PDB file of C-alpha atoms in Angstrom:
ATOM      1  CA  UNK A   9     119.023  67.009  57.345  1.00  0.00           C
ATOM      2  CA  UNK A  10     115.089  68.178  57.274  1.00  0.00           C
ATOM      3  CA  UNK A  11     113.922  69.793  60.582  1.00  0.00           C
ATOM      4  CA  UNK A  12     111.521  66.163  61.107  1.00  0.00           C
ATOM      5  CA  UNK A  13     114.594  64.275  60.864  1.00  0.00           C
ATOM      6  CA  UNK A  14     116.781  66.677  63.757  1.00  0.00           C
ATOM      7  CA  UNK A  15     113.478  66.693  65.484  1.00  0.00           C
ATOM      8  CA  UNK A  16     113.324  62.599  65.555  1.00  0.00           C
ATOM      9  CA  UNK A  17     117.044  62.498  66.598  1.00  0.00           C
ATOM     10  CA  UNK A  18     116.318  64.809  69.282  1.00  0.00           C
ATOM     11  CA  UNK A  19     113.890  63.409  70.789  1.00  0.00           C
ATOM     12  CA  UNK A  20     116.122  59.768  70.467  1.00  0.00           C
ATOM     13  CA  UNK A  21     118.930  61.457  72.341  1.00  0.00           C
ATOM     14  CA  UNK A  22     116.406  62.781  74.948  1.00  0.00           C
ATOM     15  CA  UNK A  23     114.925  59.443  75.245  1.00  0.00           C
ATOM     16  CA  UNK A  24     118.456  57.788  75.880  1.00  0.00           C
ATOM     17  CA  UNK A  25     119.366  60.474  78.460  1.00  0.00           C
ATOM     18  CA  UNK A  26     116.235  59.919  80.458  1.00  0.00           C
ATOM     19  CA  UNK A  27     116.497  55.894  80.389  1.00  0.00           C
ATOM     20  CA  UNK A  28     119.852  56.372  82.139  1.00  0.00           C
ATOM     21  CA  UNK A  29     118.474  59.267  84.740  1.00  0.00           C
ATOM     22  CA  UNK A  30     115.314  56.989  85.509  1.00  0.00           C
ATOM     23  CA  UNK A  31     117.419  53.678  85.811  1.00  0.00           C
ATOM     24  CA  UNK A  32     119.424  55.074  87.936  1.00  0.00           C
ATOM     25  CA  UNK A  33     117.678  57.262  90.268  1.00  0.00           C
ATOM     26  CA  UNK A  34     113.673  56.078  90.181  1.00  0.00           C
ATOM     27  CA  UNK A  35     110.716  58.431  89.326  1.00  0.00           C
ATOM     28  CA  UNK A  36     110.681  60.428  92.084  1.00  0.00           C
ATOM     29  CA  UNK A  37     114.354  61.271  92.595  1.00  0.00           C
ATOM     30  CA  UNK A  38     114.941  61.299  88.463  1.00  0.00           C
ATOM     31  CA  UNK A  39     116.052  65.273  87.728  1.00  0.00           C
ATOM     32  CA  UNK A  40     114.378  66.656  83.931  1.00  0.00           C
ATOM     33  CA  UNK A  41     117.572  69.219  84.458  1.00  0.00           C
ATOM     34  CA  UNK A  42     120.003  66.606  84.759  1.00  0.00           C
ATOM     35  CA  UNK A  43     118.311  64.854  81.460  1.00  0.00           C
ATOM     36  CA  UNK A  44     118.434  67.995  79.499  1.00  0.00           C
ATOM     37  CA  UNK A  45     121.913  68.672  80.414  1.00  0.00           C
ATOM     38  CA  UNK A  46     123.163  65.529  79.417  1.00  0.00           C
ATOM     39  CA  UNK A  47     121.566  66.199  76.005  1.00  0.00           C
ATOM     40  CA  UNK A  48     123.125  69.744  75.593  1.00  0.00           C
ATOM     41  CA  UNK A  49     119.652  71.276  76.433  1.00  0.00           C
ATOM     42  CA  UNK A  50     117.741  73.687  78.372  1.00  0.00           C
ATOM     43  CA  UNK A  51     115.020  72.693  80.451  1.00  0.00           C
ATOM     44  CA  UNK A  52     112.301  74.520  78.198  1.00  0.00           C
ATOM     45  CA  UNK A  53     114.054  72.967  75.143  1.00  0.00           C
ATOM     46  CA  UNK A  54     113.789  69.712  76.532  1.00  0.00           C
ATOM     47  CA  UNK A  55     110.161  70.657  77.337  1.00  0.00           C
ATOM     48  CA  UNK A  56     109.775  71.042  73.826  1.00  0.00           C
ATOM     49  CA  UNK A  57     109.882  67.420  73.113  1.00  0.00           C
ATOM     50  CA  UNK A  58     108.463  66.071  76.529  1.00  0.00           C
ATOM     51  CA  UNK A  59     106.109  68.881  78.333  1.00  0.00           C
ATOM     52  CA  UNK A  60     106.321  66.636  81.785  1.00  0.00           C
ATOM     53  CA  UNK A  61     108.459  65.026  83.526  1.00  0.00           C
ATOM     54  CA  UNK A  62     105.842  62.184  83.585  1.00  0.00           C
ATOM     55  CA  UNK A  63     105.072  62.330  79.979  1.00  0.00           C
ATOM     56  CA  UNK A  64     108.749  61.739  79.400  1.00  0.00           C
ATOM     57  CA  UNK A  65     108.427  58.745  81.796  1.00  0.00           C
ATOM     58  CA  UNK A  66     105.303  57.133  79.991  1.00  0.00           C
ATOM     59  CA  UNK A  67     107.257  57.309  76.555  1.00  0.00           C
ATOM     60  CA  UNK A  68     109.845  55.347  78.202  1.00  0.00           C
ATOM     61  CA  UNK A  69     107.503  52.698  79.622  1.00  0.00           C
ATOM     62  CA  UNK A  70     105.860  52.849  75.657  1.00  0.00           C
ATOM     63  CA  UNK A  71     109.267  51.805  74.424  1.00  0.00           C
ATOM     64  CA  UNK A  72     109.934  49.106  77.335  1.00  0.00           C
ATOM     65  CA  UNK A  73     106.146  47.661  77.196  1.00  0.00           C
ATOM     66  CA  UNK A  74     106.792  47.122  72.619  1.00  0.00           C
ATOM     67  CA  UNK A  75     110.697  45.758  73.752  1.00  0.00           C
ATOM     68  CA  UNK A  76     108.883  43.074  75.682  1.00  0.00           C
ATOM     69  CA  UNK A  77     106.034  42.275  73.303  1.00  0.00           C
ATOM     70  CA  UNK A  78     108.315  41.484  70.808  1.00  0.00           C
ATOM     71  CA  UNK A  79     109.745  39.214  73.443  1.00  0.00           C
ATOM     72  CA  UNK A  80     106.772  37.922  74.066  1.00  0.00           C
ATOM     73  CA  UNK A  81     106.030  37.058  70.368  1.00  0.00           C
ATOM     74  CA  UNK A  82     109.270  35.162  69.914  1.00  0.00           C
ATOM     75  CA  UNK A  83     108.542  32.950  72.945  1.00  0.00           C
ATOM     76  CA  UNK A  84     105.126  32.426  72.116  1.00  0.00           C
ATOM     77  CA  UNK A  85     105.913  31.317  68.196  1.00  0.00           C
ATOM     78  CA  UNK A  86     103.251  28.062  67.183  1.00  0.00           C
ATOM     79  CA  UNK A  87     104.946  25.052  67.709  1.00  0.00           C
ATOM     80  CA  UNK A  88     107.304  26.432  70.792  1.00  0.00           C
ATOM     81  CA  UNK A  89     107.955  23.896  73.401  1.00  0.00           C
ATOM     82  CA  UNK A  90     107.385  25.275  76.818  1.00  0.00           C
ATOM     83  CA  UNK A  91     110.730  24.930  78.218  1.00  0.00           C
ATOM     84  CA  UNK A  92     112.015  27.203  75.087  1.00  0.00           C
ATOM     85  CA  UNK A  93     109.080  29.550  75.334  1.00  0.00           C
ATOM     86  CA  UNK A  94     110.078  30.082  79.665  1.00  0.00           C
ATOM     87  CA  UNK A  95     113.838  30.174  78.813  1.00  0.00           C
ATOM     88  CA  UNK A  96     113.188  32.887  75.688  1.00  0.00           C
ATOM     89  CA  UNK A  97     111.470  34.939  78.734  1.00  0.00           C
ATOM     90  CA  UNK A  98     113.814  34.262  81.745  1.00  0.00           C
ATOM     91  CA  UNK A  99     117.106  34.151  79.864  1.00  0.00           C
ATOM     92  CA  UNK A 100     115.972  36.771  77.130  1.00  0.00           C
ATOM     93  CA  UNK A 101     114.283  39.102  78.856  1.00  0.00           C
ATOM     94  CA  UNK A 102     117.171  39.328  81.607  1.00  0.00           C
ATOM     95  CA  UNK A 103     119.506  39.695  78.877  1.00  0.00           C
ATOM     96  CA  UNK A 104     117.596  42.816  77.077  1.00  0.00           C
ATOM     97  CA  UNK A 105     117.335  44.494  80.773  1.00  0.00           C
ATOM     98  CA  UNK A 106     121.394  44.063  80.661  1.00  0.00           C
ATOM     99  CA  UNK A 107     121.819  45.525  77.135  1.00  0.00           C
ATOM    100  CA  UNK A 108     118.548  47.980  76.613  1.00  0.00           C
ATOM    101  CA  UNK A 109     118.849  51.108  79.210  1.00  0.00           C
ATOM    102  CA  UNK A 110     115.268  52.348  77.858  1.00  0.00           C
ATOM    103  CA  UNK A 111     114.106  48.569  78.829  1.00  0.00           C
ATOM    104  CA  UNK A 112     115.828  49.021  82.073  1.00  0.00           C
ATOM    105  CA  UNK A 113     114.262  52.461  83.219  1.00  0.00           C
ATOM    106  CA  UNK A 114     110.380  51.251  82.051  1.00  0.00           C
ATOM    107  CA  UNK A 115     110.834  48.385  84.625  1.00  0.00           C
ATOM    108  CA  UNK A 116     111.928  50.917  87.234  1.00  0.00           C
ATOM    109  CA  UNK A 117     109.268  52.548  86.694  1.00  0.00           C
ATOM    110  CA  UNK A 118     107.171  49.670  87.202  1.00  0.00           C
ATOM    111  CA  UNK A 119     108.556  48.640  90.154  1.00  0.00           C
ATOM    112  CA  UNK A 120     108.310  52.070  91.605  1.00  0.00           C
ATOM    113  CA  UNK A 121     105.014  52.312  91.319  1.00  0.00           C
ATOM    114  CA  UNK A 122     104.347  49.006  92.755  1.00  0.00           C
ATOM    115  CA  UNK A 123     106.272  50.461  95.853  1.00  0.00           C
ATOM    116  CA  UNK A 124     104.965  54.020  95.675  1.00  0.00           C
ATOM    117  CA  UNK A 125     100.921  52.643  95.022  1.00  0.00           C
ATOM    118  CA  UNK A 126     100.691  54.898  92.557  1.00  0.00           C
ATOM    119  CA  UNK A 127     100.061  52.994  89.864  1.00  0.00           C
ATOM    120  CA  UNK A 128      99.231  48.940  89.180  1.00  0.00           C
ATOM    121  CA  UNK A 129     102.734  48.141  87.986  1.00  0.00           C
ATOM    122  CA  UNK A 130     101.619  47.050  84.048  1.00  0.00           C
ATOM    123  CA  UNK A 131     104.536  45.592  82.764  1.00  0.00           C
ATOM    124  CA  UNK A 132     105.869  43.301  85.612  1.00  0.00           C
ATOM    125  CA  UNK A 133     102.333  42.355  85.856  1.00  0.00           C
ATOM    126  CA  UNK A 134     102.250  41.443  82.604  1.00  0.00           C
ATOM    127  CA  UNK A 135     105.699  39.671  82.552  1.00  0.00           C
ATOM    128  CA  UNK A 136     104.411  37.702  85.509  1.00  0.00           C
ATOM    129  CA  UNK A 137     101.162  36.537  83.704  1.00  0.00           C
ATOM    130  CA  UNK A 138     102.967  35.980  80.965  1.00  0.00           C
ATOM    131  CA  UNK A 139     105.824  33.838  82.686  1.00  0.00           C
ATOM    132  CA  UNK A 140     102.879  32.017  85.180  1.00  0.00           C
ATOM    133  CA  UNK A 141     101.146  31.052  81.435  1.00  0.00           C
ATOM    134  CA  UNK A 142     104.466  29.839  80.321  1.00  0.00           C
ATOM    135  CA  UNK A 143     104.787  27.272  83.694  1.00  0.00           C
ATOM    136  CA  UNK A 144     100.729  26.097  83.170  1.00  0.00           C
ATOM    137  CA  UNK A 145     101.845  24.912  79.493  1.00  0.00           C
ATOM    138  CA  UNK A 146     104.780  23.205  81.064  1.00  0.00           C
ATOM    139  CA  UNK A 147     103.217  21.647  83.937  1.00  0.00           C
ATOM    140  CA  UNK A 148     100.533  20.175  81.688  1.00  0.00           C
ATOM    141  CA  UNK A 149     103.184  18.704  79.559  1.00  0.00           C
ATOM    142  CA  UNK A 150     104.968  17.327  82.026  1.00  0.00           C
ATOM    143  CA  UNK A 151     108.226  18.816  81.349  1.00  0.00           C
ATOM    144  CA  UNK A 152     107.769  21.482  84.856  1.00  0.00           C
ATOM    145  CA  UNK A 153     107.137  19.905  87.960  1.00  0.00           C
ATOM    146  CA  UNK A 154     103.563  20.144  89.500  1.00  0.00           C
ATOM    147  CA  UNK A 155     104.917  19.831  93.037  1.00  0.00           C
ATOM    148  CA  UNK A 156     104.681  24.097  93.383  1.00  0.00           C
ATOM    149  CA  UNK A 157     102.077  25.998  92.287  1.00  0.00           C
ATOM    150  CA  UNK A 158     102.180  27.903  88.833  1.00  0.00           C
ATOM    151  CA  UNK A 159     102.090  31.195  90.532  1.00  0.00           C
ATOM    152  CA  UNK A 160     104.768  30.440  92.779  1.00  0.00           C
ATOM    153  CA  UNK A 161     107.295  28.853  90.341  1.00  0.00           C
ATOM    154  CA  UNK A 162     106.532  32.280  87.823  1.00  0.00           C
ATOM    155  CA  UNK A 163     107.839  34.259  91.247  1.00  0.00           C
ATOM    156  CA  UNK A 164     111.233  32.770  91.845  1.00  0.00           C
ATOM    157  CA  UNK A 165     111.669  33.407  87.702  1.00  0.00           C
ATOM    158  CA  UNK A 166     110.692  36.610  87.547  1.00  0.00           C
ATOM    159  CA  UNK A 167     113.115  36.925  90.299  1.00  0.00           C
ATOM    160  CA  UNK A 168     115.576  35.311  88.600  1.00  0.00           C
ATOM    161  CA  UNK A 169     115.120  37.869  86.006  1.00  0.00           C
ATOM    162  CA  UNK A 170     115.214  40.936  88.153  1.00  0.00           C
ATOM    163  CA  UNK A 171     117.963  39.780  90.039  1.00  0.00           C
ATOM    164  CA  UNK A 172     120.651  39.114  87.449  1.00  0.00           C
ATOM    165  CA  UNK A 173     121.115  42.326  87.028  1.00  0.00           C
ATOM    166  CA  UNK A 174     122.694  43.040  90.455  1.00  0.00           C
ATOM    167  CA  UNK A 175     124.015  39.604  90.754  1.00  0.00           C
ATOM    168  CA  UNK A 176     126.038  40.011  87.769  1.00  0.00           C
ATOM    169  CA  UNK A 177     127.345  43.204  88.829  1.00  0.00           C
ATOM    170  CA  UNK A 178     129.045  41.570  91.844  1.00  0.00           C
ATOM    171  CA  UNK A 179     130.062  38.091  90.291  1.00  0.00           C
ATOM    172  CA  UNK A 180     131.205  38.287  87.185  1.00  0.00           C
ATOM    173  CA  UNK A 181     135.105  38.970  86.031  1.00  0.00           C
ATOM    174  CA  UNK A 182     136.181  39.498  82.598  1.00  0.00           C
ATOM    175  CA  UNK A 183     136.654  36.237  82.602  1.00  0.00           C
ATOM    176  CA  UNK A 184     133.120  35.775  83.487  1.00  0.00           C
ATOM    177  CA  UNK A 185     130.955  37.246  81.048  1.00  0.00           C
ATOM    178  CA  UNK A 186     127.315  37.658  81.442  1.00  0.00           C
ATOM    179  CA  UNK A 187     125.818  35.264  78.845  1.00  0.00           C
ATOM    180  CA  UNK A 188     127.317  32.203  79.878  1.00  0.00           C
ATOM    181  CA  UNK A 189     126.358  32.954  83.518  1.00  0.00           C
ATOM    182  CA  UNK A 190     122.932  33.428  82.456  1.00  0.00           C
ATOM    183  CA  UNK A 191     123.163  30.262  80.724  1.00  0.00           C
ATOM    184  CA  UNK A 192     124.158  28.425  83.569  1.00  0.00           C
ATOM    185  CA  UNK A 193     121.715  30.030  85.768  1.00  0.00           C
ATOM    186  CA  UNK A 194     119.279  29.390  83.805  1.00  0.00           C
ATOM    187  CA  UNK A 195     120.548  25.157  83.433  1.00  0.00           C
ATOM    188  CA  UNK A 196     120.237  25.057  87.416  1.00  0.00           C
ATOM    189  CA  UNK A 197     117.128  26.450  87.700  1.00  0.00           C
ATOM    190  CA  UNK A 198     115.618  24.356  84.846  1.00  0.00           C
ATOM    191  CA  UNK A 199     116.917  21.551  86.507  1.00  0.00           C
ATOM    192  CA  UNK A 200     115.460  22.255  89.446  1.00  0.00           C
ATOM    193  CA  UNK A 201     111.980  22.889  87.813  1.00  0.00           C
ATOM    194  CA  UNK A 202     112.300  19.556  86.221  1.00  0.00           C
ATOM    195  CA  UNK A 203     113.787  19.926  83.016  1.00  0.00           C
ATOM    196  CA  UNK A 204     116.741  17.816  83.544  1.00  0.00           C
ATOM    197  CA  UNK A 205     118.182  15.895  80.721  1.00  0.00           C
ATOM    198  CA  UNK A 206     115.440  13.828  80.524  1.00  0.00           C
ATOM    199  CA  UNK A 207     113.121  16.559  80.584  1.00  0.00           C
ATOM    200  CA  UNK A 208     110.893  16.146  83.298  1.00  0.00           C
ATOM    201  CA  UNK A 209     111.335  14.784  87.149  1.00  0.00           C
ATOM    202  CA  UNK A 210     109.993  12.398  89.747  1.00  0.00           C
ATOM    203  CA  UNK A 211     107.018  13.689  91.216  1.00  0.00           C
ATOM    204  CA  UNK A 212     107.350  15.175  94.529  1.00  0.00           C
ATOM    205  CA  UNK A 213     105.732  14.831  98.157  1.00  0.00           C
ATOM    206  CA  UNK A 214     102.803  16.894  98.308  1.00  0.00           C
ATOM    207  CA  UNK A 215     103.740  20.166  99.389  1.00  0.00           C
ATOM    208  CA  UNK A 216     101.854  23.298 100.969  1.00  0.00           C
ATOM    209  CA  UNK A 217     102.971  25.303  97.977  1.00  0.00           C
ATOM    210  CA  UNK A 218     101.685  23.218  95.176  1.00  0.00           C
ATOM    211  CA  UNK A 219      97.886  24.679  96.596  1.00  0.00           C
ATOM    212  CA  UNK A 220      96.715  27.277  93.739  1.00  0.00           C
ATOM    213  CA  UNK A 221      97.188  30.566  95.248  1.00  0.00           C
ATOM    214  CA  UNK A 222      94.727  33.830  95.416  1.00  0.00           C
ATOM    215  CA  UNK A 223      94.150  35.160  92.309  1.00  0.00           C
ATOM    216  CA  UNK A 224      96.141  38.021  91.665  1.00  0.00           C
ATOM    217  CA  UNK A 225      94.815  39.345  88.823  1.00  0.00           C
ATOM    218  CA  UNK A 226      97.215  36.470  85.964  1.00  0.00           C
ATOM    219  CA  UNK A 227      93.832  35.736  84.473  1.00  0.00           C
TER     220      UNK A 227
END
């Protein structure tokens, strides 16, 4: 093996380590020592790779933000119906947070600097606008009730999203397993959205809700 090639794997094995310690703990309380020592490092080895702790956090939040445009892609494929394209995104993209730790620690990032307002949050702004875009297409084709406002319909899936993660954790057995749990989330809230078996539902009583909300930047 070349020195590029140990140098790659490295780096890899850095990346991994840091995805957990981010995950886990959040930007500020995150520890570069404990990262290095789960690697087998020293601190200036480790600094070798990644001079800053926050340069070690923006390569993670690279990797989550190209995990999620390839996402992205899929659900947005010509010819896509709209329910597939949201489910691809709610279903998918809950299911890659589950299984990707690097995915997981760029949207704890995210969120922490949402919290901290140290930052504008990129990627759950962008998997917002992208989810709200998603519930336009289906509300013009009938198949997503126009009762609620796009905006407000993308929030309770993006929660949806965020939320199975800690959800699952307390309600699933092994004879539970996450997939088909997702699945079945995801057929109740569909239904509710109005993509029952027929695919769409009676319209509803005018509701506070269904008025357009302040722009918040979904474009």
């Amino acid at each position: 093996m070349n020195q590029q090639e140990r140098s790659r794997r490295t780096r890899e094995q850095v990346l991994d380590a840091a995805a957990q310690e981010f995950a886990r703990h959040g930007y500020a309380d995150a520890a570069v020592q404990t990262v290095a020592a789960h690697t087998g490092m020293t601190k200036g080895a480790l600094y070798g790779h990644f001079p800053s702790k926050e340069k070690l956090a923006a390569a993670l939040v690279a990797a989550g933000s190209q995990h999620w445009t390839r996402l992205l892609r899929d659900a947005e494929r010509p010819g896509t119906p709209p329910a597939a394209a949201l489910r691809t995104l709610t279903v998918g993209l809950a299911h890659a947070l589950r299984e990707d730790t690097r995915l997981r620690a760029a949207f704890r990032l995210a969120n922490d600097e949402l919290l901290a307002g140290t930052g504008a949050g990129g990627l759950l702004r962008e998997v917002r606008q992208a989810v709200v875009a998603g519930v336009r297409r289906g509300q013009a084709e009938g198949t997503v009730t126009s009762a609620y406002c796009a905006e407000v319909i993308a929030q309770l899936l993006v929660s949806v999203i965020l939320g199975a993660q800690s959800a699952a954790a307390s309600a699933l057995t092994r004879e539970d397993p996450f997939e088909p749990w997702l699945d079945r989330v995801w057929e109740l809230v569909h239904s509710m959205l109005g993509g029952g078996r027929e695919g769409r539902m009676p319209s509803a009583s005018p509701n506070p809700l269904s008025v357009k909300s302040p722009d918040l930047g979904d474009g």
